[in-house]
Amino acid sequence: MESVLHEDRVFNPPESFRKTAHINSMEAYREMHRKSIEDPESFWGEAAGSLHWYRKWDRVLDDSEAPFFKWFVGGRTNICHNAVDRWAEGDKAGKKAIVWEGEPGDQRVLTYADLKREVSRFANVLKSLGIRKGDTIAIYLPMIPELAVAVLACARIGAVHSVIFAGFSAESIKDRVLDASSKMVITGDGGWRRGSVLPLKSVVDQGVRECDCVEHVLVVPRNPGGERMECEMQDDRDVWYDEAAATVSDDCPCEEMDAEDLLFLLYTSGSTGKPKGIMHTVGGYGVYTYLTSKYIFDLQEDDVYWCTADIGWITGHSYIVYGPMQNGSTVLMYEGAPNHPDPGRFWDLVDKHQATIFYTAPTAIRAFMKWGDEWVDKYKLDSLRLLGTVGEPINPEAWMWYHRKVGKERCPIVDTWWQTETGGVLLSPLPGVTPTKPGSATLPFFGVDPAVLNPAGEEVSTGLLAIRQPWPGILRGIWGDAERFKQTYWCNWDGKYYFPGDGARRDDDGYFWVVGRVDDVVNVSGHRIGTAELESVFVEHSNVAECAVIGVPHEIKGQGLVAFVLLRGTDADGSDELRKELNNLVAEKIGKFARPEKIIFSADLPKTRSGKIMRRLLRDIATGNALGNVTTLADPGVVESLKKKYSS
Ligand code: PRX
């Protein structure tokens, strides 16, 4: 592995920011970090003490069955109580919890008192439809307040939520619903995206056709109290949320949960064809998202915090809902596209709602750069005090643009590295402390002890990222597949380190530079897509004999997908029609966002003599790099013909 990035600019936290930050000196960070590593029991015990527990834990960490770690063993709590009730009854009852804007410009505000009422009512509707603690519920909603409300309502009564990003196809819904045996699907009559309405309910109808486990589909109207959008309802199964809500009380006590009870499943792509249900539990995830939000976003009483992710991904779970709300923060939520009605929309939202913290993905930043400075220059953005990025490595050029154009050279940038599996951020600057370098996620958060290793387990400057000891937010497993959990994350280095699947470099200051995945997972616009997943979709087509999908650098998306497709019979060229069919198949089986940039039809693929496709060579072809070693190829001529096809 090679890291070609050399960046030596350093940006210190502005003095004005440092002065009021929760943590404001490198010495304090180092001391807290040392303590968190040497004595995790007392560090995390203290952190958890800021939250509400019905019963205090007996032990902070039980690692006797590693890698199946348990945190806050014996403790009983409820994360919805911590995120909502704690604020709804005190002097923050009137504080804004959610400030929401729809794509067409409609707005809603929920105070913490409103949120408690809405969540309780939602929870009572779930109960009235037979949902009990431990049941799993799939949620397929647009970015409307009810998405956050539904998630919190599940947590309130101990139902396990499995949120499915509303861009996934019917087939993906089916796979996830069946894998988790979800008893209910919560969806909506529609949501706005780039000026059109997403027909969510009909996608769900198609998705659950063969899912006998689903007893009810609960349909939330996009416009509460207003006009409903057109959708078909099935008498014995489908229920309008507003009608059910009218008949229940808005008082619903929180269920006392064991710290290790399952809070949610979230499916993510790995290096096999089947997405995996990542398991997170109540106590550890709660404490970890609470503390990371507090320190990494330096949340203060009057912040208006905006994370642009969708709640359908882990970023939205941890840093729209659970983290900021457990800190009693005001969260801005936006339904639609960043360039609707024009590419100034995000900046208009920042000014209009006076957002102080803005957290987005590098792919969005690169899109803004492409749309032109005039859109961002039109707005003041003077409410902003902190910026963040997540989802993929940020190129220094995009970092500098973000720093100058959005942050006006005044706002620190926290480049946060983490994953669905880690529950919360593991590597990030602390904004009042850490000198930042464009492109580096800098240093570990408390309790995180990372290293860069070679396969033999020796520390190297560039190699595989590894995490030495567990932290409270670590995944507890893969739903229904303990073996895959062990194989995927714990098979290297005698199981002594968590292996995230990323490569990294460590510089002389000890800063981490995450360079990207080292497995067959591609990060497209911050969405994780397994190449094997796409390959298995392609080979379902009767004309396709074999296929290899690779990730290639992409100017806006970070990475794009290229599929090399070997057709059955003698047809080596494929038609545009077939290309369309394959694209449609991907949209149908996974979702539109997973469609490849390019499909190359070929009569052959470069293979070793034992028949293994040499993806490394395909990558060289796609990136125009000098070809690596071709001596092991069964037929070296294949590469030349592919090169010609790729560039034509
Ligand atoms: O490769 C890393 C990349 O995104 C992967 C995790 O994807 P996902 O589980 O979908 O979660 C995304 C949001 C947390 C990682 O394995 N990644 C995420 N953040 C960064 C990153 N790569 C470099 N720098 C980051 N800040």
PDB file of C-alpha atoms and ligand atoms in Angstrom, residues 266-269 278 309 313-316 318-319 359 362 389-394 414-425 427-428 439-441 465 498 500-503 512-519 521-523 526-529 559, ligand 1:
ATOM      1  CA  LEU A 266     -28.469  -1.200  10.558  1.00  0.00           C
ATOM      2  CA  TYR A 267     -27.559  -3.047   7.389  1.00  0.00           C
ATOM      3  CA  THR A 268     -24.323  -2.233   5.668  1.00  0.00           C
ATOM      4  CA  SER A 269     -22.317  -3.669   2.808  1.00  0.00           C
ATOM      5  CA  ILE A 278     -24.878  -4.472  12.370  1.00  0.00           C
ATOM      6  CA  ALA A 309     -26.841  13.047   6.516  1.00  0.00           C
ATOM      7  CA  TRP A 313     -27.373   5.877   7.532  1.00  0.00           C
ATOM      8  CA  ILE A 314     -25.374   5.528  10.722  1.00  0.00           C
ATOM      9  CA  THR A 315     -24.373   9.204  10.684  1.00  0.00           C
ATOM     10  CA  GLY A 316     -28.006  10.163  11.049  1.00  0.00           C
ATOM     11  CA  SER A 318     -25.659   8.733  15.902  1.00  0.00           C
ATOM     12  CA  TYR A 319     -25.319  12.406  15.024  1.00  0.00           C
ATOM     13  CA  TYR A 359     -21.560  18.448   9.438  1.00  0.00           C
ATOM     14  CA  PRO A 362     -16.733  15.401   1.273  1.00  0.00           C
ATOM     15  CA  THR A 389     -16.891  16.043   7.524  1.00  0.00           C
ATOM     16  CA  VAL A 390     -17.519  12.321   7.443  1.00  0.00           C
ATOM     17  CA  GLY A 391     -17.882   9.354   5.169  1.00  0.00           C
ATOM     18  CA  GLU A 392     -14.723   9.214   3.095  1.00  0.00           C
ATOM     19  CA  PRO A 393     -11.261  10.694   2.923  1.00  0.00           C
ATOM     20  CA  ILE A 394     -11.426  14.414   2.175  1.00  0.00           C
ATOM     21  CA  VAL A 414     -13.451  18.180  12.408  1.00  0.00           C
ATOM     22  CA  ASP A 415     -12.697  15.392   9.927  1.00  0.00           C
ATOM     23  CA  THR A 416     -14.328  12.461  11.683  1.00  0.00           C
ATOM     24  CA  TRP A 417     -13.373   8.905  10.789  1.00  0.00           C
ATOM     25  CA  TRP A 418     -15.711   6.118  11.807  1.00  0.00           C
ATOM     26  CA  GLN A 419     -18.070   3.420  10.507  1.00  0.00           C
ATOM     27  CA  THR A 420     -21.496   1.889  10.904  1.00  0.00           C
ATOM     28  CA  GLU A 421     -19.776  -0.736  13.020  1.00  0.00           C
ATOM     29  CA  THR A 422     -18.026   1.670  15.372  1.00  0.00           C
ATOM     30  CA  GLY A 423     -21.277   3.367  16.418  1.00  0.00           C
ATOM     31  CA  GLY A 424     -19.545   6.708  16.817  1.00  0.00           C
ATOM     32  CA  VAL A 425     -16.455   8.636  15.819  1.00  0.00           C
ATOM     33  CA  LEU A 427     -10.630   9.455  15.005  1.00  0.00           C
ATOM     34  CA  SER A 428     -11.205  13.202  14.949  1.00  0.00           C
ATOM     35  CA  GLY A 439      -7.039  15.451   4.851  1.00  0.00           C
ATOM     36  CA  SER A 440      -6.194  13.972   8.237  1.00  0.00           C
ATOM     37  CA  ALA A 441      -8.703  12.720  10.814  1.00  0.00           C
ATOM     38  CA  LEU A 465      -5.707   0.548  10.513  1.00  0.00           C
ATOM     39  CA  TYR A 498     -10.526  -4.709  15.702  1.00  0.00           C
ATOM     40  CA  PRO A 500     -12.120  -1.883  10.251  1.00  0.00           C
ATOM     41  CA  GLY A 501     -11.083  -2.719   6.678  1.00  0.00           C
ATOM     42  CA  ASP A 502      -9.348   0.616   6.070  1.00  0.00           C
ATOM     43  CA  GLY A 503      -5.773   1.466   5.207  1.00  0.00           C
ATOM     44  CA  PHE A 512      -3.770   9.329  11.212  1.00  0.00           C
ATOM     45  CA  TRP A 513      -4.489   9.683   7.498  1.00  0.00           C
ATOM     46  CA  VAL A 514      -7.133   7.183   6.470  1.00  0.00           C
ATOM     47  CA  VAL A 515      -6.616   6.373   2.811  1.00  0.00           C
ATOM     48  CA  GLY A 516      -9.648   4.183   2.112  1.00  0.00           C
ATOM     49  CA  ARG A 517     -10.884   0.618   2.116  1.00  0.00           C
ATOM     50  CA  VAL A 518      -8.547  -2.287   1.636  1.00  0.00           C
ATOM     51  CA  ASP A 519     -11.358  -4.791   1.080  1.00  0.00           C
ATOM     52  CA  VAL A 521     -16.073  -2.267  -0.397  1.00  0.00           C
ATOM     53  CA  VAL A 522     -16.365   0.916  -2.448  1.00  0.00           C
ATOM     54  CA  ASN A 523     -17.359   4.249  -1.002  1.00  0.00           C
ATOM     55  CA  GLY A 526     -20.184   8.238   1.161  1.00  0.00           C
ATOM     56  CA  HIS A 527     -22.443   5.213   0.539  1.00  0.00           C
ATOM     57  CA  ARG A 528     -20.846   1.884   1.125  1.00  0.00           C
ATOM     58  CA  ILE A 529     -21.331  -0.610  -1.683  1.00  0.00           C
ATOM     59  CA  GLN A 559     -15.176   6.717  -5.854  1.00  0.00           C
TER      60      GLN A 559
HETATM   61  O1  PRX B   1     -13.578   3.791   4.612  1.00  0.00           O
HETATM   62  C1  PRX B   1     -14.036   4.505   5.724  1.00  0.00           C
HETATM   63  C2  PRX B   1     -14.943   5.625   5.262  1.00  0.00           C
HETATM   64  O2  PRX B   1     -16.254   5.130   5.348  1.00  0.00           O
HETATM   65  C3  PRX B   1     -16.264   3.793   5.844  1.00  0.00           C
HETATM   66  C4  PRX B   1     -17.452   3.572   6.716  1.00  0.00           C
HETATM   67  O3  PRX B   1     -18.619   3.682   5.986  1.00  0.00           O
HETATM   68  P1  PRX B   1     -20.021   3.644   6.707  1.00  0.00           P
HETATM   69  O4  PRX B   1     -20.088   2.460   7.595  1.00  0.00           O
HETATM   70  O5  PRX B   1     -21.047   3.754   5.649  1.00  0.00           O
HETATM   71  O6  PRX B   1     -20.047   4.897   7.632  1.00  0.00           O
HETATM   72  C5  PRX B   1     -19.914   6.159   7.071  1.00  0.00           C
HETATM   73  C6  PRX B   1     -20.188   7.206   8.122  1.00  0.00           C
HETATM   74  C7  PRX B   1     -19.516   7.010   9.408  1.00  0.00           C
HETATM   75  C8  PRX B   1     -14.948   3.673   6.574  1.00  0.00           C
HETATM   76  O7  PRX B   1     -14.545   2.328   6.689  1.00  0.00           O
HETATM   77  N1  PRX B   1     -14.812   6.831   6.094  1.00  0.00           N
HETATM   78  C9  PRX B   1     -15.718   7.317   6.959  1.00  0.00           C
HETATM   79  N2  PRX B   1     -15.279   8.486   7.482  1.00  0.00           N
HETATM   80  C10 PRX B   1     -14.077   8.744   6.950  1.00  0.00           C
HETATM   81  C11 PRX B   1     -13.768   7.684   6.067  1.00  0.00           C
HETATM   82  N3  PRX B   1     -12.598   7.649   5.402  1.00  0.00           N
HETATM   83  C12 PRX B   1     -11.718   8.657   5.595  1.00  0.00           C
HETATM   84  N4  PRX B   1     -11.954   9.698   6.408  1.00  0.00           N
HETATM   85  C13 PRX B   1     -13.116   9.804   7.102  1.00  0.00           C
HETATM   86  N5  PRX B   1     -13.348  10.853   7.873  1.00  0.00           N
END
